[in-house]
PDB file of C-alpha atoms in Angstrom:
ATOM      1  CA  MET A   1     -12.611  -8.026   6.703  1.00 86.00           C
ATOM      2  CA  ILE A   2     -11.589 -10.696   4.414  1.00 88.00           C
ATOM      3  CA  LYS A   3     -13.077 -10.346   1.091  1.00 91.00           C
ATOM      4  CA  SER A   4     -10.744 -12.120  -1.088  1.00 93.00           C
ATOM      5  CA  ILE A   5      -8.533 -15.332  -0.662  1.00 95.00           C
ATOM      6  CA  ILE A   6      -5.799 -16.562  -3.036  1.00 94.00           C
ATOM      7  CA  CYS A   7      -4.745 -20.320  -2.589  1.00 93.00           C
ATOM      8  CA  CYS A   8      -1.374 -20.859  -3.840  1.00 89.00           C
ATOM      9  CA  CYS A   9       1.157 -23.773  -4.745  1.00 84.00           C
ATOM     10  CA  GLY A  10       4.223 -24.437  -7.045  1.00 81.00           C
ATOM     11  CA  ALA A  11       2.651 -24.514 -10.400  1.00 81.00           C
ATOM     12  CA  GLY A  12      -0.874 -22.955  -9.547  1.00 78.00           C
ATOM     13  CA  ILE A  13      -2.711 -25.801 -11.090  1.00 80.00           C
ATOM     14  CA  GLY A  14      -2.629 -28.593  -8.673  1.00 84.00           C
ATOM     15  CA  SER A  15      -2.946 -28.464  -4.870  1.00 85.00           C
ATOM     16  CA  SER A  16      -4.000 -25.055  -5.081  1.00 89.00           C
ATOM     17  CA  VAL A  17      -7.068 -25.834  -7.015  1.00 89.00           C
ATOM     18  CA  ILE A  18      -7.949 -28.434  -4.718  1.00 88.00           C
ATOM     19  CA  VAL A  19      -7.497 -26.001  -1.886  1.00 92.00           C
ATOM     20  CA  LYS A  20      -9.560 -23.304  -3.528  1.00 92.00           C
ATOM     21  CA  LEU A  21     -12.357 -25.931  -4.050  1.00 90.00           C
ATOM     22  CA  ASN A  22     -12.207 -26.783  -0.368  1.00 91.00           C
ATOM     23  CA  VAL A  23     -12.218 -23.074   0.685  1.00 94.00           C
ATOM     24  CA  GLU A  24     -15.345 -22.726  -1.574  1.00 93.00           C
ATOM     25  CA  LYS A  25     -17.100 -25.752   0.046  1.00 90.00           C
ATOM     26  CA  VAL A  26     -15.953 -24.578   3.644  1.00 92.00           C
ATOM     27  CA  LEU A  27     -17.201 -21.203   3.285  1.00 93.00           C
ATOM     28  CA  SER A  28     -20.496 -22.208   1.999  1.00 92.00           C
ATOM     29  CA  ASP A  29     -20.882 -24.837   4.715  1.00 91.00           C
ATOM     30  CA  MET A  30     -20.225 -21.720   7.061  1.00 90.00           C
ATOM     31  CA  GLY A  31     -22.837 -19.715   5.330  1.00 92.00           C
ATOM     32  CA  ILE A  32     -20.415 -17.111   4.353  1.00 89.00           C
ATOM     33  CA  THR A  33     -20.790 -15.307   1.160  1.00 89.00           C
ATOM     34  CA  GLY A  34     -19.211 -12.599  -0.729  1.00 91.00           C
ATOM     35  CA  VAL A  35     -15.592 -13.823  -0.504  1.00 93.00           C
ATOM     36  CA  THR A  36     -13.904 -14.409  -3.819  1.00 94.00           C
ATOM     37  CA  VAL A  37     -11.518 -17.338  -4.004  1.00 95.00           C
ATOM     38  CA  GLU A  38      -8.823 -17.703  -6.753  1.00 91.00           C
ATOM     39  CA  HIS A  39      -6.040 -20.128  -7.227  1.00 91.00           C
ATOM     40  CA  ALA A  40      -2.545 -19.055  -8.408  1.00 89.00           C
ATOM     41  CA  SER A  41       1.152 -19.961  -8.350  1.00 87.00           C
ATOM     42  CA  LEU A  42       3.477 -18.617  -5.741  1.00 85.00           C
ATOM     43  CA  SER A  43       5.567 -16.967  -8.269  1.00 82.00           C
ATOM     44  CA  ASP A  44       2.520 -15.089  -9.746  1.00 84.00           C
ATOM     45  CA  THR A  45       1.492 -13.972  -6.183  1.00 86.00           C
ATOM     46  CA  ARG A  46       2.097 -10.714  -4.906  1.00 87.00           C
ATOM     47  CA  ASP A  47       1.017  -9.440  -1.378  1.00 89.00           C
ATOM     48  CA  GLY A  48      -1.950  -7.244  -1.494  1.00 89.00           C
ATOM     49  CA  ALA A  49      -3.544  -9.168  -4.229  1.00 92.00           C
ATOM     50  CA  ALA A  50      -5.789 -10.636  -1.805  1.00 93.00           C
ATOM     51  CA  ASP A  51      -6.831 -10.252   1.943  1.00 94.00           C
ATOM     52  CA  LEU A  52      -5.698 -13.676   2.755  1.00 94.00           C
ATOM     53  CA  PHE A  53      -3.454 -16.410   1.374  1.00 94.00           C
ATOM     54  CA  ILE A  54      -3.678 -20.077   1.699  1.00 94.00           C
ATOM     55  CA  VAL A  55      -0.278 -22.146   1.418  1.00 92.00           C
ATOM     56  CA  GLY A  56       0.559 -25.660   1.996  1.00 89.00           C
ATOM     57  CA  LYS A  57       3.113 -25.862   4.678  1.00 86.00           C
ATOM     58  CA  GLU A  58       6.106 -27.215   2.409  1.00 82.00           C
ATOM     59  CA  LEU A  59       5.739 -24.028   0.602  1.00 86.00           C
ATOM     60  CA  SER A  60       5.942 -21.579   3.676  1.00 85.00           C
ATOM     61  CA  ALA A  61       9.564 -20.615   2.760  1.00 84.00           C
ATOM     62  CA  TYR A  62       8.111 -19.012  -0.342  1.00 83.00           C
ATOM     63  CA  ALA A  63       5.270 -17.391   1.487  1.00 85.00           C
ATOM     64  CA  GLY A  64       7.333 -15.134   3.795  1.00 84.00           C
ATOM     65  CA  ASN A  65       6.308 -11.987   1.681  1.00 86.00           C
ATOM     66  CA  LEU A  66       2.831 -12.316   2.277  1.00 89.00           C
ATOM     67  CA  SER A  67       1.261 -10.540   5.226  1.00 88.00           C
ATOM     68  CA  ARG A  68      -1.691 -12.723   6.032  1.00 93.00           C
ATOM     69  CA  VAL A  69      -1.077 -16.506   5.521  1.00 93.00           C
ATOM     70  CA  ILE A  70      -2.870 -19.680   6.550  1.00 93.00           C
ATOM     71  CA  LEU A  71      -0.415 -22.783   6.345  1.00 92.00           C
ATOM     72  CA  LEU A  72      -1.690 -26.000   6.022  1.00 92.00           C
ATOM     73  CA  ASP A  73      -0.373 -29.173   7.105  1.00 88.00           C
ATOM     74  CA  ARG A  74      -2.326 -31.260   5.092  1.00 85.00           C
ATOM     75  CA  VAL A  75      -3.771 -29.741   1.812  1.00 86.00           C
ATOM     76  CA  MET A  76      -6.437 -32.209   1.323  1.00 86.00           C
ATOM     77  CA  ASP A  77      -7.731 -31.979   5.097  1.00 85.00           C
ATOM     78  CA  ARG A  78     -11.058 -29.986   4.804  1.00 87.00           C
ATOM     79  CA  GLU A  79     -11.350 -30.135   8.690  1.00 89.00           C
ATOM     80  CA  GLU A  80      -8.055 -28.436   9.137  1.00 93.00           C
ATOM     81  CA  LEU A  81      -8.700 -25.972   6.727  1.00 93.00           C
ATOM     82  CA  GLY A  82     -12.359 -25.248   8.292  1.00 93.00           C
ATOM     83  CA  THR A  83     -10.563 -24.833  11.865  1.00 94.00           C
ATOM     84  CA  LYS A  84      -8.030 -22.346  10.655  1.00 94.00           C
ATOM     85  CA  LEU A  85     -10.080 -20.517   8.431  1.00 93.00           C
ATOM     86  CA  LYS A  86     -12.657 -19.843  11.015  1.00 92.00           C
ATOM     87  CA  ALA A  87      -9.890 -18.820  13.409  1.00 92.00           C
ATOM     88  CA  GLU A  88      -8.556 -16.295  10.856  1.00 89.00           C
ATOM     89  CA  LEU A  89     -12.256 -14.962  10.041  1.00 90.00           C
ATOM     90  CA  ASP A  90     -12.950 -14.487  13.498  1.00 88.00           C
ATOM     91  CA  LYS A  91      -9.851 -12.290  14.281  1.00 86.00           C
ATOM     92  CA  ASP A  92     -11.933  -9.451  12.373  1.00 83.00           C
ATOM     93  CA  LYS A  93     -14.999  -9.876  14.517  1.00 77.00           C
TER      94      LYS A  93
ATOM     95  CA  MET B   1       1.433  14.050 -27.778  1.00 60.00           C
ATOM     96  CA  TYR B   2      -1.266  12.634 -29.870  1.00 63.00           C
ATOM     97  CA  SER B   3       0.497   9.384 -30.428  1.00 69.00           C
ATOM     98  CA  LEU B   4       0.921   8.819 -26.930  1.00 66.00           C
ATOM     99  CA  MET B   5      -2.430   9.373 -26.130  1.00 68.00           C
ATOM    100  CA  THR B   6      -3.804   6.990 -28.962  1.00 72.00           C
ATOM    101  CA  GLU B   7      -1.104   4.418 -27.463  1.00 72.00           C
ATOM    102  CA  ALA B   8      -2.382   4.979 -24.039  1.00 71.00           C
ATOM    103  CA  ALA B   9      -6.163   4.587 -25.224  1.00 72.00           C
ATOM    104  CA  LEU B  10      -5.216   1.346 -26.926  1.00 71.00           C
ATOM    105  CA  ILE B  11      -3.426  -0.101 -23.658  1.00 70.00           C
ATOM    106  CA  TYR B  12      -6.491   0.968 -21.608  1.00 72.00           C
ATOM    107  CA  GLN B  13      -8.923  -0.670 -24.359  1.00 73.00           C
ATOM    108  CA  ALA B  14      -6.582  -4.005 -24.551  1.00 71.00           C
ATOM    109  CA  SER B  15      -6.403  -4.540 -20.669  1.00 71.00           C
ATOM    110  CA  LEU B  16     -10.035  -3.740 -20.605  1.00 68.00           C
ATOM    111  CA  GLN B  17     -10.759  -6.491 -22.846  1.00 72.00           C
ATOM    112  CA  MET B  18      -8.261  -8.969 -21.244  1.00 68.00           C
ATOM    113  CA  TYR B  19     -10.090  -8.184 -18.040  1.00 68.00           C
ATOM    114  CA  ILE B  20     -13.601  -8.732 -19.413  1.00 65.00           C
ATOM    115  CA  SER B  21     -12.565 -11.895 -21.068  1.00 69.00           C
ATOM    116  CA  LYS B  22     -10.792 -13.241 -17.821  1.00 64.00           C
ATOM    117  CA  ARG B  23     -13.975 -12.465 -15.844  1.00 63.00           C
ATOM    118  CA  LEU B  24     -16.249 -14.063 -18.384  1.00 64.00           C
ATOM    119  CA  SER B  25     -14.351 -17.199 -18.483  1.00 64.00           C
ATOM    120  CA  ASN B  26     -14.513 -17.528 -14.926  1.00 64.00           C
ATOM    121  CA  LEU B  27     -18.057 -16.757 -14.774  1.00 60.00           C
ATOM    122  CA  ILE B  28     -18.592 -19.586 -17.437  1.00 61.00           C
ATOM    123  CA  ILE B  29     -16.416 -22.173 -15.491  1.00 60.00           C
ATOM    124  CA  ARG B  30     -18.661 -21.446 -12.366  1.00 60.00           C
ATOM    125  CA  VAL B  31     -21.856 -21.566 -14.000  1.00 55.00           C
ATOM    126  CA  ILE B  32     -20.723 -25.180 -15.209  1.00 55.00           C
ATOM    127  CA  ILE B  33     -19.493 -26.239 -12.061  1.00 55.00           C
ATOM    128  CA  GLY B  34     -22.757 -24.995 -10.567  1.00 52.00           C
ATOM    129  CA  LEU B  35     -24.674 -26.936 -12.857  1.00 48.00           C
ATOM    130  CA  TYR B  36     -22.744 -29.847 -12.308  1.00 48.00           C
ATOM    131  CA  ASP B  37     -23.132 -29.763  -8.599  1.00 47.00           C
ATOM    132  CA  ARG B  38     -27.028 -29.655  -8.696  1.00 43.00           C
ATOM    133  CA  ARG B  39     -27.209 -32.636 -10.578  1.00 40.00           C
ATOM    134  CA  SER B  40     -28.720 -35.649  -8.838  1.00 37.00           C
ATOM    135  CA  PHE B  41     -26.466 -38.616  -8.224  1.00 39.00           C
ATOM    136  CA  VAL B  42     -27.698 -40.741 -11.213  1.00 37.00           C
ATOM    137  CA  ASP B  43     -27.446 -37.703 -13.323  1.00 38.00           C
ATOM    138  CA  ARG B  44     -23.952 -36.985 -12.035  1.00 42.00           C
ATOM    139  CA  ARG B  45     -22.676 -40.365 -12.679  1.00 40.00           C
ATOM    140  CA  PHE B  46     -23.902 -40.219 -16.443  1.00 40.00           C
ATOM    141  CA  PHE B  47     -22.595 -36.833 -16.759  1.00 43.00           C
ATOM    142  CA  ARG B  48     -19.041 -37.984 -15.487  1.00 44.00           C
ATOM    143  CA  GLU B  49     -19.071 -41.130 -17.335  1.00 40.00           C
ATOM    144  CA  GLY B  50     -20.311 -39.379 -20.338  1.00 38.00           C
ATOM    145  CA  ARG B  51     -18.196 -36.279 -20.932  1.00 41.00           C
ATOM    146  CA  LEU B  52     -16.253 -34.879 -18.158  1.00 46.00           C
ATOM    147  CA  THR B  53     -13.780 -36.774 -15.951  1.00 50.00           C
ATOM    148  CA  MET B  54     -14.013 -40.029 -18.150  1.00 51.00           C
ATOM    149  CA  SER B  55     -12.386 -38.072 -21.078  1.00 65.00           C
ATOM    150  CA  LEU B  56      -9.468 -37.044 -18.847  1.00 84.00           C
ATOM    151  CA  ILE B  57      -8.430 -40.439 -17.590  1.00 89.00           C
ATOM    152  CA  GLN B  58      -7.990 -43.121 -20.333  1.00 90.00           C
ATOM    153  CA  MET B  59      -6.846 -46.563 -19.748  1.00 93.00           C
ATOM    154  CA  GLU B  60      -3.918 -46.287 -21.608  1.00 94.00           C
ATOM    155  CA  ASN B  61      -2.531 -44.070 -19.089  1.00 95.00           C
ATOM    156  CA  VAL B  62      -3.008 -46.054 -16.095  1.00 96.00           C
ATOM    157  CA  GLN B  63      -0.345 -48.733 -14.905  1.00 97.00           C
ATOM    158  CA  ILE B  64       0.809 -50.560 -12.080  1.00 97.00           C
ATOM    159  CA  LEU B  65       4.742 -50.870 -11.684  1.00 97.00           C
ATOM    160  CA  ASP B  66       6.705 -52.867  -9.141  1.00 96.00           C
ATOM    161  CA  SER B  67       9.040 -49.907  -7.801  1.00 95.00           C
ATOM    162  CA  ALA B  68      11.372 -47.060  -8.855  1.00 96.00           C
ATOM    163  CA  ALA B  69      14.989 -46.147  -8.020  1.00 97.00           C
ATOM    164  CA  ASP B  70      14.108 -42.793  -6.259  1.00 96.00           C
ATOM    165  CA  TRP B  71      11.415 -40.162  -6.696  1.00 96.00           C
ATOM    166  CA  ARG B  72      12.761 -38.737  -9.812  1.00 97.00           C
ATOM    167  CA  ASP B  73      12.703 -41.963 -11.476  1.00 97.00           C
ATOM    168  CA  ALA B  74       9.333 -42.563 -10.174  1.00 97.00           C
ATOM    169  CA  ILE B  75       8.195 -39.195 -11.935  1.00 97.00           C
ATOM    170  CA  TYR B  76       9.819 -40.399 -15.166  1.00 97.00           C
ATOM    171  CA  LYS B  77       8.012 -43.534 -15.031  1.00 97.00           C
ATOM    172  CA  ALA B  78       4.629 -42.107 -14.180  1.00 97.00           C
ATOM    173  CA  VAL B  79       4.792 -39.327 -16.719  1.00 97.00           C
ATOM    174  CA  LYS B  80       5.904 -41.881 -19.353  1.00 97.00           C
ATOM    175  CA  PRO B  81       2.449 -43.084 -20.713  1.00 97.00           C
ATOM    176  CA  LEU B  82       1.161 -39.162 -21.057  1.00 96.00           C
ATOM    177  CA  GLU B  83       4.582 -38.632 -22.797  1.00 96.00           C
ATOM    178  CA  GLU B  84       4.148 -41.512 -25.358  1.00 96.00           C
ATOM    179  CA  HIS B  85       0.440 -40.708 -25.993  1.00 95.00           C
ATOM    180  CA  GLY B  86       1.150 -37.120 -26.709  1.00 95.00           C
ATOM    181  CA  TYR B  87      -0.656 -35.191 -23.701  1.00 95.00           C
ATOM    182  CA  VAL B  88       2.968 -33.825 -22.647  1.00 96.00           C
ATOM    183  CA  GLU B  89       5.966 -32.944 -24.253  1.00 96.00           C
ATOM    184  CA  SER B  90       9.212 -34.803 -23.057  1.00 95.00           C
ATOM    185  CA  ARG B  91      10.194 -31.660 -21.003  1.00 96.00           C
ATOM    186  CA  TYR B  92       7.433 -31.808 -18.998  1.00 96.00           C
ATOM    187  CA  LYS B  93       8.620 -34.464 -16.384  1.00 96.00           C
ATOM    188  CA  ASP B  94      11.684 -32.193 -15.862  1.00 96.00           C
ATOM    189  CA  GLY B  95       9.171 -29.402 -15.190  1.00 94.00           C
ATOM    190  CA  ILE B  96       7.666 -31.331 -12.471  1.00 94.00           C
ATOM    191  CA  ILE B  97      11.394 -32.443 -11.009  1.00 95.00           C
ATOM    192  CA  GLU B  98      12.347 -28.871 -11.193  1.00 92.00           C
ATOM    193  CA  ASN B  99       9.337 -27.769  -9.297  1.00 88.00           C
ATOM    194  CA  VAL B 100       9.954 -30.372  -6.749  1.00 91.00           C
ATOM    195  CA  GLU B 101      13.523 -29.362  -6.339  1.00 91.00           C
ATOM    196  CA  LYS B 102      12.672 -25.484  -6.074  1.00 87.00           C
ATOM    197  CA  PHE B 103       9.576 -25.886  -3.757  1.00 84.00           C
ATOM    198  CA  GLY B 104      10.062 -29.129  -1.789  1.00 85.00           C
ATOM    199  CA  PRO B 105       7.646 -32.280  -2.014  1.00 88.00           C
ATOM    200  CA  TYR B 106       4.613 -30.359  -2.210  1.00 86.00           C
ATOM    201  CA  ILE B 107       3.132 -32.631  -4.675  1.00 90.00           C
ATOM    202  CA  VAL B 108       2.538 -35.308  -2.051  1.00 91.00           C
ATOM    203  CA  ILE B 109      -0.867 -34.269  -1.250  1.00 88.00           C
ATOM    204  CA  ALA B 110      -1.919 -36.925   1.358  1.00 88.00           C
ATOM    205  CA  ASP B 111      -0.131 -39.955   3.017  1.00 90.00           C
ATOM    206  CA  GLN B 112       0.940 -42.390   0.039  1.00 94.00           C
ATOM    207  CA  ILE B 113      -0.378 -40.101  -2.585  1.00 94.00           C
ATOM    208  CA  ALA B 114       1.180 -37.489  -4.865  1.00 94.00           C
ATOM    209  CA  LEU B 115      -0.348 -35.322  -7.759  1.00 92.00           C
ATOM    210  CA  PRO B 116       2.961 -34.426  -9.782  1.00 93.00           C
ATOM    211  CA  HIS B 117       2.357 -31.867 -12.119  1.00 90.00           C
ATOM    212  CA  ALA B 118       4.227 -28.751 -13.844  1.00 89.00           C
ATOM    213  CA  ARG B 119       2.785 -25.369 -15.119  1.00 86.00           C
ATOM    214  CA  PRO B 120       0.862 -25.417 -18.348  1.00 88.00           C
ATOM    215  CA  LYS B 121       3.738 -23.821 -20.124  1.00 89.00           C
ATOM    216  CA  GLN B 122       6.336 -26.250 -18.763  1.00 92.00           C
ATOM    217  CA  GLY B 123       5.135 -28.718 -21.632  1.00 94.00           C
ATOM    218  CA  ALA B 124       1.615 -29.601 -21.281  1.00 93.00           C
ATOM    219  CA  ILE B 125      -0.035 -30.300 -24.501  1.00 94.00           C
ATOM    220  CA  LYS B 126      -3.492 -31.620 -23.540  1.00 91.00           C
ATOM    221  CA  THR B 127      -5.604 -31.797 -20.259  1.00 90.00           C
ATOM    222  CA  GLN B 128      -5.125 -35.274 -18.942  1.00 92.00           C
ATOM    223  CA  ILE B 129      -4.657 -37.532 -15.831  1.00 92.00           C
ATOM    224  CA  GLY B 130      -2.292 -40.333 -15.798  1.00 95.00           C
ATOM    225  CA  VAL B 131      -2.426 -42.897 -12.756  1.00 96.00           C
ATOM    226  CA  THR B 132       0.484 -44.878 -11.729  1.00 97.00           C
ATOM    227  CA  LEU B 133       0.605 -47.334  -8.773  1.00 97.00           C
ATOM    228  CA  PHE B 134       4.038 -48.598  -7.385  1.00 97.00           C
ATOM    229  CA  ARG B 135       3.915 -51.809  -5.439  1.00 97.00           C
ATOM    230  CA  GLU B 136       6.931 -50.604  -3.427  1.00 96.00           C
ATOM    231  CA  GLY B 137       6.548 -46.937  -2.080  1.00 95.00           C
ATOM    232  CA  VAL B 138       8.887 -44.195  -3.047  1.00 96.00           C
ATOM    233  CA  SER B 139      10.608 -41.947  -0.709  1.00 95.00           C
ATOM    234  CA  PHE B 140      10.613 -38.233  -0.607  1.00 93.00           C
ATOM    235  CA  GLU B 141      12.825 -36.117   1.417  1.00 88.00           C
ATOM    236  CA  GLY B 142      10.873 -34.560   4.051  1.00 84.00           C
ATOM    237  CA  LYS B 143       8.067 -36.937   3.924  1.00 86.00           C
ATOM    238  CA  ASP B 144       7.740 -39.796   6.523  1.00 87.00           C
ATOM    239  CA  VAL B 145       5.512 -41.974   4.542  1.00 93.00           C
ATOM    240  CA  PRO B 146       6.587 -43.454   1.176  1.00 96.00           C
ATOM    241  CA  VAL B 147       4.441 -42.534  -1.940  1.00 96.00           C
ATOM    242  CA  LYS B 148       2.598 -45.376  -3.866  1.00 97.00           C
ATOM    243  CA  LEU B 149      -0.106 -43.725  -6.143  1.00 97.00           C
ATOM    244  CA  PHE B 150       1.116 -41.073  -8.424  1.00 97.00           C
ATOM    245  CA  ILE B 151      -1.738 -39.008 -10.083  1.00 95.00           C
ATOM    246  CA  VAL B 152       0.006 -36.979 -12.952  1.00 95.00           C
ATOM    247  CA  LEU B 153      -1.754 -33.961 -14.094  1.00 90.00           C
ATOM    248  CA  SER B 154      -1.164 -32.362 -17.444  1.00 91.00           C
ATOM    249  CA  ALA B 155      -3.287 -29.073 -17.842  1.00 88.00           C
ATOM    250  CA  GLU B 156      -3.327 -26.964 -20.876  1.00 86.00           C
ATOM    251  CA  ASP B 157      -4.518 -23.871 -19.015  1.00 83.00           C
ATOM    252  CA  SER B 158      -5.439 -23.397 -15.384  1.00 75.00           C
ATOM    253  CA  ASN B 159      -8.899 -23.933 -15.355  1.00 77.00           C
ATOM    254  CA  SER B 160      -9.685 -26.846 -17.795  1.00 77.00           C
ATOM    255  CA  HIS B 161      -8.894 -29.779 -15.391  1.00 79.00           C
ATOM    256  CA  MET B 162     -11.148 -28.205 -12.198  1.00 79.00           C
ATOM    257  CA  GLU B 163     -14.004 -30.378 -12.544  1.00 78.00           C
ATOM    258  CA  ALA B 164     -11.779 -33.556 -12.907  1.00 77.00           C
ATOM    259  CA  LEU B 165      -9.467 -32.224  -9.957  1.00 82.00           C
ATOM    260  CA  ALA B 166     -12.773 -31.411  -7.744  1.00 81.00           C
ATOM    261  CA  ASP B 167     -14.057 -35.282  -8.643  1.00 81.00           C
ATOM    262  CA  ILE B 168     -10.692 -37.107  -7.724  1.00 84.00           C
ATOM    263  CA  SER B 169     -10.219 -34.956  -4.405  1.00 84.00           C
ATOM    264  CA  GLU B 170     -13.689 -35.742  -3.402  1.00 83.00           C
ATOM    265  CA  ARG B 171     -12.787 -39.395  -4.199  1.00 86.00           C
ATOM    266  CA  LEU B 172      -9.507 -39.364  -2.015  1.00 87.00           C
ATOM    267  CA  SER B 173     -11.393 -37.998   0.856  1.00 83.00           C
ATOM    268  CA  SER B 174     -13.018 -41.492   1.336  1.00 87.00           C
ATOM    269  CA  GLU B 175     -10.698 -43.673   3.213  1.00 88.00           C
ATOM    270  CA  ALA B 176     -12.275 -46.722   1.768  1.00 92.00           C
ATOM    271  CA  THR B 177     -11.503 -45.537  -1.897  1.00 93.00           C
ATOM    272  CA  VAL B 178      -7.862 -44.998  -1.001  1.00 94.00           C
ATOM    273  CA  LYS B 179      -7.466 -48.263   0.556  1.00 95.00           C
ATOM    274  CA  LYS B 180      -8.840 -49.886  -2.719  1.00 95.00           C
ATOM    275  CA  LEU B 181      -6.542 -47.808  -4.854  1.00 95.00           C
ATOM    276  CA  LEU B 182      -3.454 -48.502  -2.966  1.00 96.00           C
ATOM    277  CA  ASN B 183      -4.374 -52.366  -2.940  1.00 96.00           C
ATOM    278  CA  ALA B 184      -5.652 -52.553  -6.544  1.00 95.00           C
ATOM    279  CA  ALA B 185      -4.901 -55.968  -8.061  1.00 95.00           C
ATOM    280  CA  ASP B 186      -4.942 -54.504 -11.516  1.00 95.00           C
ATOM    281  CA  GLU B 187      -5.154 -51.429 -13.842  1.00 95.00           C
ATOM    282  CA  THR B 188      -8.998 -51.755 -14.248  1.00 94.00           C
ATOM    283  CA  VAL B 189      -9.329 -51.389 -10.492  1.00 94.00           C
ATOM    284  CA  LEU B 190      -7.535 -47.946 -10.398  1.00 94.00           C
ATOM    285  CA  TYR B 191      -9.342 -46.858 -13.481  1.00 93.00           C
ATOM    286  CA  ASN B 192     -12.774 -47.561 -12.100  1.00 90.00           C
ATOM    287  CA  CYS B 193     -11.716 -45.989  -8.934  1.00 89.00           C
ATOM    288  CA  LEU B 194     -11.019 -42.764 -10.500  1.00 87.00           C
ATOM    289  CA  ALA B 195     -12.519 -42.274 -13.859  1.00 80.00           C
TER     290      ALA B 195
END
């Protein structure tokens, strides 16, 4: 079960914040509660700190050590996020 | 033995305090965002213009320029107003460039739009947003579409700018607003679209 998500970007204050806000929106639209969503920089993030990580495609090279990751082609695209997040959550069903 | 135990207890206490204060500040931010979200449209406009986003975008940090030599020059130019007005130290722009060199052009968040920023400790002084539109797009390696709009973010910590960023990303999700921004005739149009 995914209970925690960390959205990461290079500095941890820009796109990761936007993605975090979008994740919260998408989860609430899906009626999913009880998942904590945080934002962080990639260098502050270790595997195991959350059940799932969400990272922009450009940064995929730095996300290799994370075991469960969603890569976003377009960080602003809520639709893409929704589709990928749903697929990830469905894996646990 | 005794001193070791005291030290362990002190460390435990300090980490507990840090944990509680972090949780508490997160909670306060959530409550504020929650209140903000629940406001009606009219209230929201007032709220925005009255206190929140408005204070994060100043007209003095909004500019339209013709072109830049390359993406590094574009970042120098886009950060300049924030530097001149004391929102960031001069090393902030180097921090942004360093991050792009290290991680790639992840600051390009959508076609033609970049959100250049560095970490708070890389020279941010005060939370603020600067907006620069280049008439001629700037190329980033690995990006097909040149970038025209640079929304420079300075954040003094990792949470103080969240409402403003939420607000801006909401506006940028409207194609009409993006079109208006990219074709802005003057600084006032940019300012009004984002502030």
